[in-house]
PDB file of C-alpha atoms in Angstrom:
ATOM      1  CA  ASP A   9       0.000   0.000   0.000  1.00 62.00           C
ATOM      2  CA  ALA A  10       1.148   3.528  -0.794  1.00 63.00           C
ATOM      3  CA  LYS A  11       2.600   5.681   1.938  1.00 85.00           C
ATOM      4  CA  THR A  12       0.776   8.781   3.117  1.00 92.00           C
ATOM      5  CA  THR A  13       1.988  12.018   4.645  1.00 93.00           C
ATOM      6  CA  GLN A  14      -0.133  14.061   7.028  1.00 96.00           C
ATOM      7  CA  PRO A  15       0.602  17.082   9.222  1.00 96.00           C
ATOM      8  CA  PRO A  16       1.123  15.971  12.814  1.00 96.00           C
ATOM      9  CA  SER A  17      -1.429  18.367  14.263  1.00 97.00           C
ATOM     10  CA  MET A  18      -4.068  20.936  13.357  1.00 97.00           C
ATOM     11  CA  ASP A  19      -6.418  23.240  15.211  1.00 96.00           C
ATOM     12  CA  CYS A  20      -9.921  24.267  14.296  1.00 96.00           C
ATOM     13  CA  ALA A  21     -12.516  26.521  15.870  1.00 97.00           C
ATOM     14  CA  GLU A  22     -15.820  24.959  16.778  1.00 97.00           C
ATOM     15  CA  GLY A  23     -18.421  25.473  14.073  1.00 96.00           C
ATOM     16  CA  ARG A  24     -15.847  26.086  11.372  1.00 97.00           C
ATOM     17  CA  ALA A  25     -14.815  23.688   8.649  1.00 97.00           C
ATOM     18  CA  ALA A  26     -11.839  21.474   9.366  1.00 98.00           C
ATOM     19  CA  ASN A  27      -9.744  20.683   6.298  1.00 98.00           C
ATOM     20  CA  LEU A  28      -7.286  17.850   6.813  1.00 98.00           C
ATOM     21  CA  PRO A  29      -4.751  17.305   4.036  1.00 97.00           C
ATOM     22  CA  CYS A  30      -3.067  14.099   3.003  1.00 96.00           C
ATOM     23  CA  ASN A  31      -0.331  13.485   0.453  1.00 95.00           C
ATOM     24  CA  HIS A  32      -0.137  10.129  -1.306  1.00 93.00           C
ATOM     25  CA  SER A  33       2.069  10.849  -4.290  1.00 92.00           C
ATOM     26  CA  THR A  34       2.863   7.168  -4.943  1.00 89.00           C
ATOM     27  CA  ILE A  35      -0.736   5.999  -5.036  1.00 89.00           C
ATOM     28  CA  SER A  36      -1.526   3.368  -7.644  1.00 85.00           C
ATOM     29  CA  GLY A  37      -4.471   3.336  -9.966  1.00 83.00           C
ATOM     30  CA  ASN A  38      -6.315   0.663  -8.022  1.00 80.00           C
ATOM     31  CA  GLU A  39      -5.726   2.126  -4.565  1.00 84.00           C
ATOM     32  CA  TYR A  40      -8.457   3.876  -2.671  1.00 87.00           C
ATOM     33  CA  VAL A  41      -8.090   6.673  -0.146  1.00 91.00           C
ATOM     34  CA  TYR A  42      -9.630   5.850   3.234  1.00 91.00           C
ATOM     35  CA  TRP A  43     -10.063   8.035   6.280  1.00 95.00           C
ATOM     36  CA  TYR A  44     -10.463   6.784   9.804  1.00 95.00           C
ATOM     37  CA  ARG A  45     -10.392   8.656  13.055  1.00 97.00           C
ATOM     38  CA  GLN A  46      -9.615   7.590  16.566  1.00 96.00           C
ATOM     39  CA  ILE A  47     -10.956   9.337  19.582  1.00 94.00           C
ATOM     40  CA  HIS A  48      -8.879   8.902  22.701  1.00 86.00           C
ATOM     41  CA  SER A  49      -8.876   5.331  24.034  1.00 81.00           C
ATOM     42  CA  GLN A  50     -11.354   4.095  21.438  1.00 90.00           C
ATOM     43  CA  GLY A  51     -11.015   1.971  18.314  1.00 93.00           C
ATOM     44  CA  PRO A  52     -10.632   3.603  14.891  1.00 94.00           C
ATOM     45  CA  GLN A  53     -13.867   4.780  13.334  1.00 94.00           C
ATOM     46  CA  TYR A  54     -14.455   4.680   9.587  1.00 92.00           C
ATOM     47  CA  ILE A  55     -15.246   8.082   8.077  1.00 95.00           C
ATOM     48  CA  ILE A  56     -15.183   7.929   4.297  1.00 94.00           C
ATOM     49  CA  HIS A  57     -13.313   6.559   1.298  1.00 91.00           C
ATOM     50  CA  GLY A  58     -12.938   7.319  -2.395  1.00 90.00           C
ATOM     51  CA  LEU A  59     -11.088   6.401  -5.567  1.00 88.00           C
ATOM     52  CA  LYS A  60     -10.986   9.476  -7.782  1.00 89.00           C
ATOM     53  CA  ASN A  61     -14.296  11.250  -7.468  1.00 86.00           C
ATOM     54  CA  ASN A  62     -15.184  13.506  -4.591  1.00 93.00           C
ATOM     55  CA  GLU A  63     -17.296  11.778  -1.981  1.00 94.00           C
ATOM     56  CA  THR A  64     -19.666  13.032   0.688  1.00 96.00           C
ATOM     57  CA  ASN A  65     -21.508  11.307   3.475  1.00 94.00           C
ATOM     58  CA  GLU A  66     -23.176  12.335   6.698  1.00 94.00           C
ATOM     59  CA  MET A  67     -19.848  12.718   8.462  1.00 94.00           C
ATOM     60  CA  ALA A  68     -17.534  14.372   5.982  1.00 97.00           C
ATOM     61  CA  SER A  69     -16.501  15.165   2.437  1.00 97.00           C
ATOM     62  CA  LEU A  70     -13.463  13.808   0.652  1.00 97.00           C
ATOM     63  CA  ILE A  71     -11.814  15.843  -2.087  1.00 97.00           C
ATOM     64  CA  ILE A  72      -9.264  13.994  -4.223  1.00 96.00           C
ATOM     65  CA  THR A  73      -7.095  15.937  -6.642  1.00 95.00           C
ATOM     66  CA  GLU A  74      -7.285  15.090 -10.305  1.00 94.00           C
ATOM     67  CA  ASP A  75      -3.844  13.478 -10.300  1.00 94.00           C
ATOM     68  CA  ARG A  76      -4.851  11.594  -7.118  1.00 94.00           C
ATOM     69  CA  LYS A  77      -1.600  12.495  -5.413  1.00 94.00           C
ATOM     70  CA  SER A  78      -3.319  14.257  -2.555  1.00 95.00           C
ATOM     71  CA  SER A  79      -6.676  14.542  -0.866  1.00 96.00           C
ATOM     72  CA  THR A  80      -8.469  16.607   1.753  1.00 97.00           C
ATOM     73  CA  LEU A  81     -10.942  15.461   4.352  1.00 98.00           C
ATOM     74  CA  ILE A  82     -13.466  18.145   5.188  1.00 98.00           C
ATOM     75  CA  LEU A  83     -15.517  18.212   8.355  1.00 97.00           C
ATOM     76  CA  PRO A  84     -17.976  20.970   7.444  1.00 96.00           C
ATOM     77  CA  HIS A  85     -18.939  22.125  10.939  1.00 95.00           C
ATOM     78  CA  ALA A  86     -16.448  20.841  13.449  1.00 96.00           C
ATOM     79  CA  THR A  87     -17.595  20.192  16.997  1.00 97.00           C
ATOM     80  CA  LEU A  88     -15.630  19.507  20.150  1.00 97.00           C
ATOM     81  CA  ARG A  89     -16.436  15.813  19.705  1.00 95.00           C
ATOM     82  CA  ASP A  90     -14.479  15.810  16.455  1.00 97.00           C
ATOM     83  CA  THR A  91     -11.241  16.190  18.408  1.00 97.00           C
ATOM     84  CA  ALA A  92      -9.365  13.024  17.472  1.00 97.00           C
ATOM     85  CA  VAL A  93      -6.467  11.539  15.525  1.00 97.00           C
ATOM     86  CA  TYR A  94      -7.342  11.345  11.841  1.00 98.00           C
ATOM     87  CA  TYR A  95      -5.682   8.705   9.684  1.00 96.00           C
ATOM     88  CA  CYS A  96      -5.406   8.836   5.921  1.00 95.00           C
ATOM     89  CA  ILE A  97      -4.792   5.391   4.429  1.00 90.00           C
ATOM     90  CA  VAL A  98      -4.457   4.233   0.865  1.00 86.00           C
ATOM     91  CA  ARG A  99      -5.017   0.604   0.040  1.00 79.00           C
ATOM     92  CA  VAL A 100      -6.079  -1.743  -2.657  1.00 66.00           C
ATOM     93  CA  GLY A 101      -9.818  -1.441  -2.887  1.00 55.00           C
ATOM     94  CA  ASN A 102     -10.743  -4.541  -4.812  1.00 52.00           C
ATOM     95  CA  ALA A 103     -11.557  -7.447  -2.615  1.00 48.00           C
ATOM     96  CA  GLY A 104      -9.293  -9.830  -4.407  1.00 50.00           C
ATOM     97  CA  GLY A 105      -6.018 -10.669  -2.754  1.00 53.00           C
ATOM     98  CA  THR A 106      -4.851 -11.168   0.765  1.00 54.00           C
ATOM     99  CA  SER A 107      -4.100  -7.505   1.334  1.00 57.00           C
ATOM    100  CA  TYR A 108      -7.764  -6.634   1.545  1.00 60.00           C
ATOM    101  CA  GLY A 109      -8.450  -5.129   4.934  1.00 64.00           C
ATOM    102  CA  LYS A 110      -4.815  -4.965   5.899  1.00 74.00           C
ATOM    103  CA  LEU A 111      -4.737  -1.291   6.702  1.00 83.00           C
ATOM    104  CA  THR A 112      -1.390   0.414   7.149  1.00 84.00           C
ATOM    105  CA  PHE A 113      -1.775   3.290   9.598  1.00 88.00           C
ATOM    106  CA  GLY A 114       0.680   6.160   9.801  1.00 86.00           C
ATOM    107  CA  GLN A 115       0.970   8.665  12.629  1.00 87.00           C
ATOM    108  CA  GLY A 116      -2.126  10.561  11.584  1.00 94.00           C
ATOM    109  CA  THR A 117      -3.126  14.157  12.292  1.00 97.00           C
ATOM    110  CA  ILE A 118      -4.190  15.198  15.758  1.00 97.00           C
ATOM    111  CA  LEU A 119      -7.129  17.530  15.218  1.00 98.00           C
ATOM    112  CA  THR A 120      -8.023  19.726  18.151  1.00 97.00           C
ATOM    113  CA  VAL A 121     -11.325  21.555  17.966  1.00 97.00           C
ATOM    114  CA  HIS A 122     -11.469  24.433  20.401  1.00 96.00           C
ATOM    115  CA  PRO A 123     -14.428  26.540  21.554  1.00 95.00           C
TER     116      PRO A 123
ATOM    117  CA  ASP B  16     -20.838   1.022  18.884  1.00 72.00           C
ATOM    118  CA  THR B  17     -19.723  -0.594  15.626  1.00 73.00           C
ATOM    119  CA  GLY B  18     -20.931  -4.065  16.549  1.00 91.00           C
ATOM    120  CA  VAL B  19     -17.429  -5.525  16.980  1.00 96.00           C
ATOM    121  CA  SER B  20     -17.179  -6.573  20.609  1.00 96.00           C
ATOM    122  CA  GLN B  21     -13.951  -7.097  22.522  1.00 97.00           C
ATOM    123  CA  ASP B  22     -13.426  -8.533  25.965  1.00 97.00           C
ATOM    124  CA  PRO B  23     -11.962  -7.687  28.369  1.00 97.00           C
ATOM    125  CA  ARG B  24     -11.607  -3.969  27.771  1.00 96.00           C
ATOM    126  CA  HIS B  25      -8.782  -3.696  30.267  1.00 96.00           C
ATOM    127  CA  LYS B  26      -6.366  -6.249  31.643  1.00 97.00           C
ATOM    128  CA  ILE B  27      -3.516  -5.805  34.086  1.00 98.00           C
ATOM    129  CA  THR B  28      -1.238  -8.792  34.414  1.00 98.00           C
ATOM    130  CA  LYS B  29       2.089  -9.640  35.919  1.00 97.00           C
ATOM    131  CA  ARG B  30       5.033 -10.316  33.673  1.00 97.00           C
ATOM    132  CA  GLY B  31       5.210 -13.963  32.743  1.00 97.00           C
ATOM    133  CA  GLN B  32       1.489 -14.617  32.968  1.00 98.00           C
ATOM    134  CA  ASN B  33      -0.677 -15.637  30.046  1.00 98.00           C
ATOM    135  CA  VAL B  34      -3.561 -13.502  28.843  1.00 98.00           C
ATOM    136  CA  THR B  35      -6.357 -14.107  26.361  1.00 98.00           C
ATOM    137  CA  PHE B  36      -8.510 -11.583  24.524  1.00 98.00           C
ATOM    138  CA  ARG B  37     -11.753 -12.348  22.779  1.00 98.00           C
ATOM    139  CA  CYS B  38     -13.307 -10.670  19.760  1.00 98.00           C
ATOM    140  CA  ASP B  39     -16.849 -11.105  18.506  1.00 97.00           C
ATOM    141  CA  PRO B  40     -17.115  -9.655  14.994  1.00 96.00           C
ATOM    142  CA  ILE B  41     -20.200  -8.310  13.334  1.00 94.00           C
ATOM    143  CA  SER B  42     -22.504 -11.146  12.395  1.00 91.00           C
ATOM    144  CA  GLU B  43     -21.785 -12.598   8.945  1.00 87.00           C
ATOM    145  CA  HIS B  44     -18.442 -10.856   8.693  1.00 91.00           C
ATOM    146  CA  ASN B  45     -16.125 -13.546   7.420  1.00 91.00           C
ATOM    147  CA  ARG B  46     -12.858 -11.648   7.732  1.00 91.00           C
ATOM    148  CA  LEU B  47     -11.470 -10.789  11.120  1.00 94.00           C
ATOM    149  CA  TYR B  48      -8.301  -8.844  11.862  1.00 94.00           C
ATOM    150  CA  TRP B  49      -6.128  -8.249  14.908  1.00 96.00           C
ATOM    151  CA  TYR B  50      -4.073  -5.088  15.331  1.00 95.00           C
ATOM    152  CA  ARG B  51      -1.853  -3.784  18.094  1.00 96.00           C
ATOM    153  CA  GLN B  52      -1.468  -0.153  19.056  1.00 95.00           C
ATOM    154  CA  THR B  53       1.082   1.331  21.415  1.00 94.00           C
ATOM    155  CA  LEU B  54       0.896   4.829  22.854  1.00 89.00           C
ATOM    156  CA  GLY B  55       1.403   7.549  20.280  1.00 87.00           C
ATOM    157  CA  GLN B  56       1.470   5.157  17.337  1.00 90.00           C
ATOM    158  CA  GLY B  57      -1.085   4.081  14.796  1.00 91.00           C
ATOM    159  CA  PRO B  58      -2.459   0.532  14.868  1.00 92.00           C
ATOM    160  CA  GLU B  59      -0.197  -2.182  13.450  1.00 92.00           C
ATOM    161  CA  PHE B  60      -1.484  -5.260  11.681  1.00 91.00           C
ATOM    162  CA  LEU B  61      -0.911  -8.569  13.463  1.00 94.00           C
ATOM    163  CA  THR B  62      -2.956 -11.232  11.715  1.00 94.00           C
ATOM    164  CA  TYR B  63      -6.210 -11.972   9.983  1.00 92.00           C
ATOM    165  CA  PHE B  64      -8.680 -14.779   9.389  1.00 93.00           C
ATOM    166  CA  GLN B  65     -11.065 -15.619   6.645  1.00 91.00           C
ATOM    167  CA  ASN B  66     -13.671 -17.754   8.307  1.00 93.00           C
ATOM    168  CA  GLU B  67     -11.643 -20.142  10.460  1.00 93.00           C
ATOM    169  CA  ALA B  68      -8.475 -20.015   8.361  1.00 93.00           C
ATOM    170  CA  GLN B  69      -5.619 -17.814   9.506  1.00 92.00           C
ATOM    171  CA  LEU B  70      -4.313 -16.436   6.226  1.00 89.00           C
ATOM    172  CA  GLU B  71      -1.551 -14.071   7.239  1.00 88.00           C
ATOM    173  CA  LYS B  72       0.598 -13.307  10.255  1.00 90.00           C
ATOM    174  CA  SER B  73       2.796 -10.272  10.702  1.00 89.00           C
ATOM    175  CA  ARG B  74       6.380 -10.686  11.809  1.00 89.00           C
ATOM    176  CA  LEU B  75       5.259  -8.682  14.843  1.00 85.00           C
ATOM    177  CA  LEU B  76       3.419 -11.797  15.969  1.00 87.00           C
ATOM    178  CA  SER B  77       6.105 -13.621  17.927  1.00 89.00           C
ATOM    179  CA  ASP B  78       5.908 -17.264  18.969  1.00 92.00           C
ATOM    180  CA  ARG B  79       4.350 -16.194  22.250  1.00 96.00           C
ATOM    181  CA  PHE B  80       1.289 -14.969  20.400  1.00 96.00           C
ATOM    182  CA  SER B  81      -1.386 -17.253  19.038  1.00 96.00           C
ATOM    183  CA  ALA B  82      -4.730 -16.456  17.500  1.00 96.00           C
ATOM    184  CA  GLU B  83      -7.633 -18.722  16.705  1.00 96.00           C
ATOM    185  CA  ARG B  84     -11.029 -18.509  15.156  1.00 96.00           C
ATOM    186  CA  PRO B  85     -12.265 -22.057  15.641  1.00 92.00           C
ATOM    187  CA  LYS B  86     -15.744 -21.850  14.151  1.00 88.00           C
ATOM    188  CA  GLY B  87     -15.320 -18.849  11.950  1.00 87.00           C
ATOM    189  CA  SER B  88     -17.189 -16.623  14.352  1.00 91.00           C
ATOM    190  CA  PHE B  89     -15.447 -15.246  17.443  1.00 96.00           C
ATOM    191  CA  SER B  90     -11.676 -15.129  17.729  1.00 98.00           C
ATOM    192  CA  THR B  91      -9.193 -15.275  20.573  1.00 98.00           C
ATOM    193  CA  LEU B  92      -5.723 -13.789  20.831  1.00 98.00           C
ATOM    194  CA  GLU B  93      -3.514 -15.363  23.472  1.00 97.00           C
ATOM    195  CA  ILE B  94      -0.222 -13.996  24.695  1.00 97.00           C
ATOM    196  CA  GLN B  95       1.947 -16.396  26.635  1.00 97.00           C
ATOM    197  CA  ARG B  96       4.665 -15.398  29.110  1.00 97.00           C
ATOM    198  CA  THR B  97       3.783 -11.727  28.819  1.00 97.00           C
ATOM    199  CA  GLU B  98       6.528  -9.123  28.750  1.00 96.00           C
ATOM    200  CA  GLN B  99       6.349  -5.433  29.547  1.00 95.00           C
ATOM    201  CA  GLY B 100       6.759  -4.691  25.857  1.00 95.00           C
ATOM    202  CA  ASP B 101       3.435  -6.394  25.230  1.00 96.00           C
ATOM    203  CA  SER B 102       1.649  -3.537  26.951  1.00 97.00           C
ATOM    204  CA  ALA B 103      -0.594  -2.070  24.276  1.00 97.00           C
ATOM    205  CA  MET B 104      -4.130  -1.876  23.023  1.00 97.00           C
ATOM    206  CA  TYR B 105      -5.190  -4.900  21.001  1.00 98.00           C
ATOM    207  CA  LEU B 106      -7.765  -4.088  18.369  1.00 97.00           C
ATOM    208  CA  CYS B 107     -10.064  -6.395  16.501  1.00 97.00           C
ATOM    209  CA  ALA B 108     -11.705  -5.497  13.192  1.00 95.00           C
ATOM    210  CA  SER B 109     -14.039  -7.277  10.822  1.00 93.00           C
ATOM    211  CA  THR B 110     -15.492  -7.005   7.357  1.00 89.00           C
ATOM    212  CA  ARG B 111     -17.495  -9.023   4.892  1.00 86.00           C
ATOM    213  CA  TYR B 112     -15.321 -10.198   2.059  1.00 79.00           C
ATOM    214  CA  SER B 113     -17.268 -11.401  -0.943  1.00 73.00           C
ATOM    215  CA  GLY B 114     -14.689 -11.326  -3.697  1.00 64.00           C
ATOM    216  CA  THR B 115     -16.049  -8.365  -5.563  1.00 53.00           C
ATOM    217  CA  SER B 116     -16.996  -5.796  -2.961  1.00 50.00           C
ATOM    218  CA  ARG B 117     -14.977  -3.390  -0.896  1.00 62.00           C
ATOM    219  CA  ASN B 118     -16.897  -3.284   2.308  1.00 74.00           C
ATOM    220  CA  THR B 119     -16.079  -1.102   5.248  1.00 83.00           C
ATOM    221  CA  ILE B 120     -13.799  -2.472   7.930  1.00 87.00           C
ATOM    222  CA  TYR B 121     -15.175  -1.956  11.415  1.00 92.00           C
ATOM    223  CA  PHE B 122     -13.048  -1.851  14.532  1.00 95.00           C
ATOM    224  CA  GLY B 123     -13.897  -2.781  18.072  1.00 96.00           C
ATOM    225  CA  GLU B 124     -13.138  -0.592  21.062  1.00 95.00           C
ATOM    226  CA  GLY B 125      -9.957  -2.461  21.829  1.00 96.00           C
ATOM    227  CA  SER B 126      -8.542  -4.365  24.769  1.00 97.00           C
ATOM    228  CA  TRP B 127      -5.942  -2.563  26.838  1.00 97.00           C
ATOM    229  CA  LEU B 128      -3.161  -4.690  28.254  1.00 97.00           C
ATOM    230  CA  THR B 129      -0.807  -3.503  30.961  1.00 97.00           C
ATOM    231  CA  VAL B 130       2.009  -5.814  31.967  1.00 97.00           C
ATOM    232  CA  VAL B 131       3.557  -4.968  35.318  1.00 96.00           C
TER     233      VAL B 131
END
């Protein structure tokens, strides 16, 4: 799986949009971008994933650049409960092969939402 | 609550003792994964099962570690002769692998191990 680079920490004011960047310049054509977050002392929580099109769900939006070398996770209206470590992961998305589900986590970005 | 259940949530044990963690995946999820996470680090892959078959083990999984999934449902992770370096959170995750889909992988809340 391709390696990702994220800033170690970011701050965001409550109610504002939080934009978390991720670089994955070596991503392959069949690799998806996944985002998970981990609130202190809990297991990672799935947020969103995408291949090349922008994606949106009830939690967040994912913007992937046209060359797919970077992406941005957007939390549109951050709350204090969004304070967590956010992990950007790229992995083979097709279910074939033993690597399916074998997520490689980096250090992630510590997002702190303040009042 | 993702539906992946882990037990116990916390375990304190003396060095040299054996410990066992249990994971109950989401019903009908045929793939089950174990990860380990130490303070300040992201989770690291240990091993995974498809149904009852253990298909891959990380080199992080020393001989003191053994995992089973006897009936393709719940799984256990046993650590024998625990060492202080085993202190970590042990995470279980599951997904439904069908050969053509790319379903979401759900994690449990983890089991914290402290070896004293």
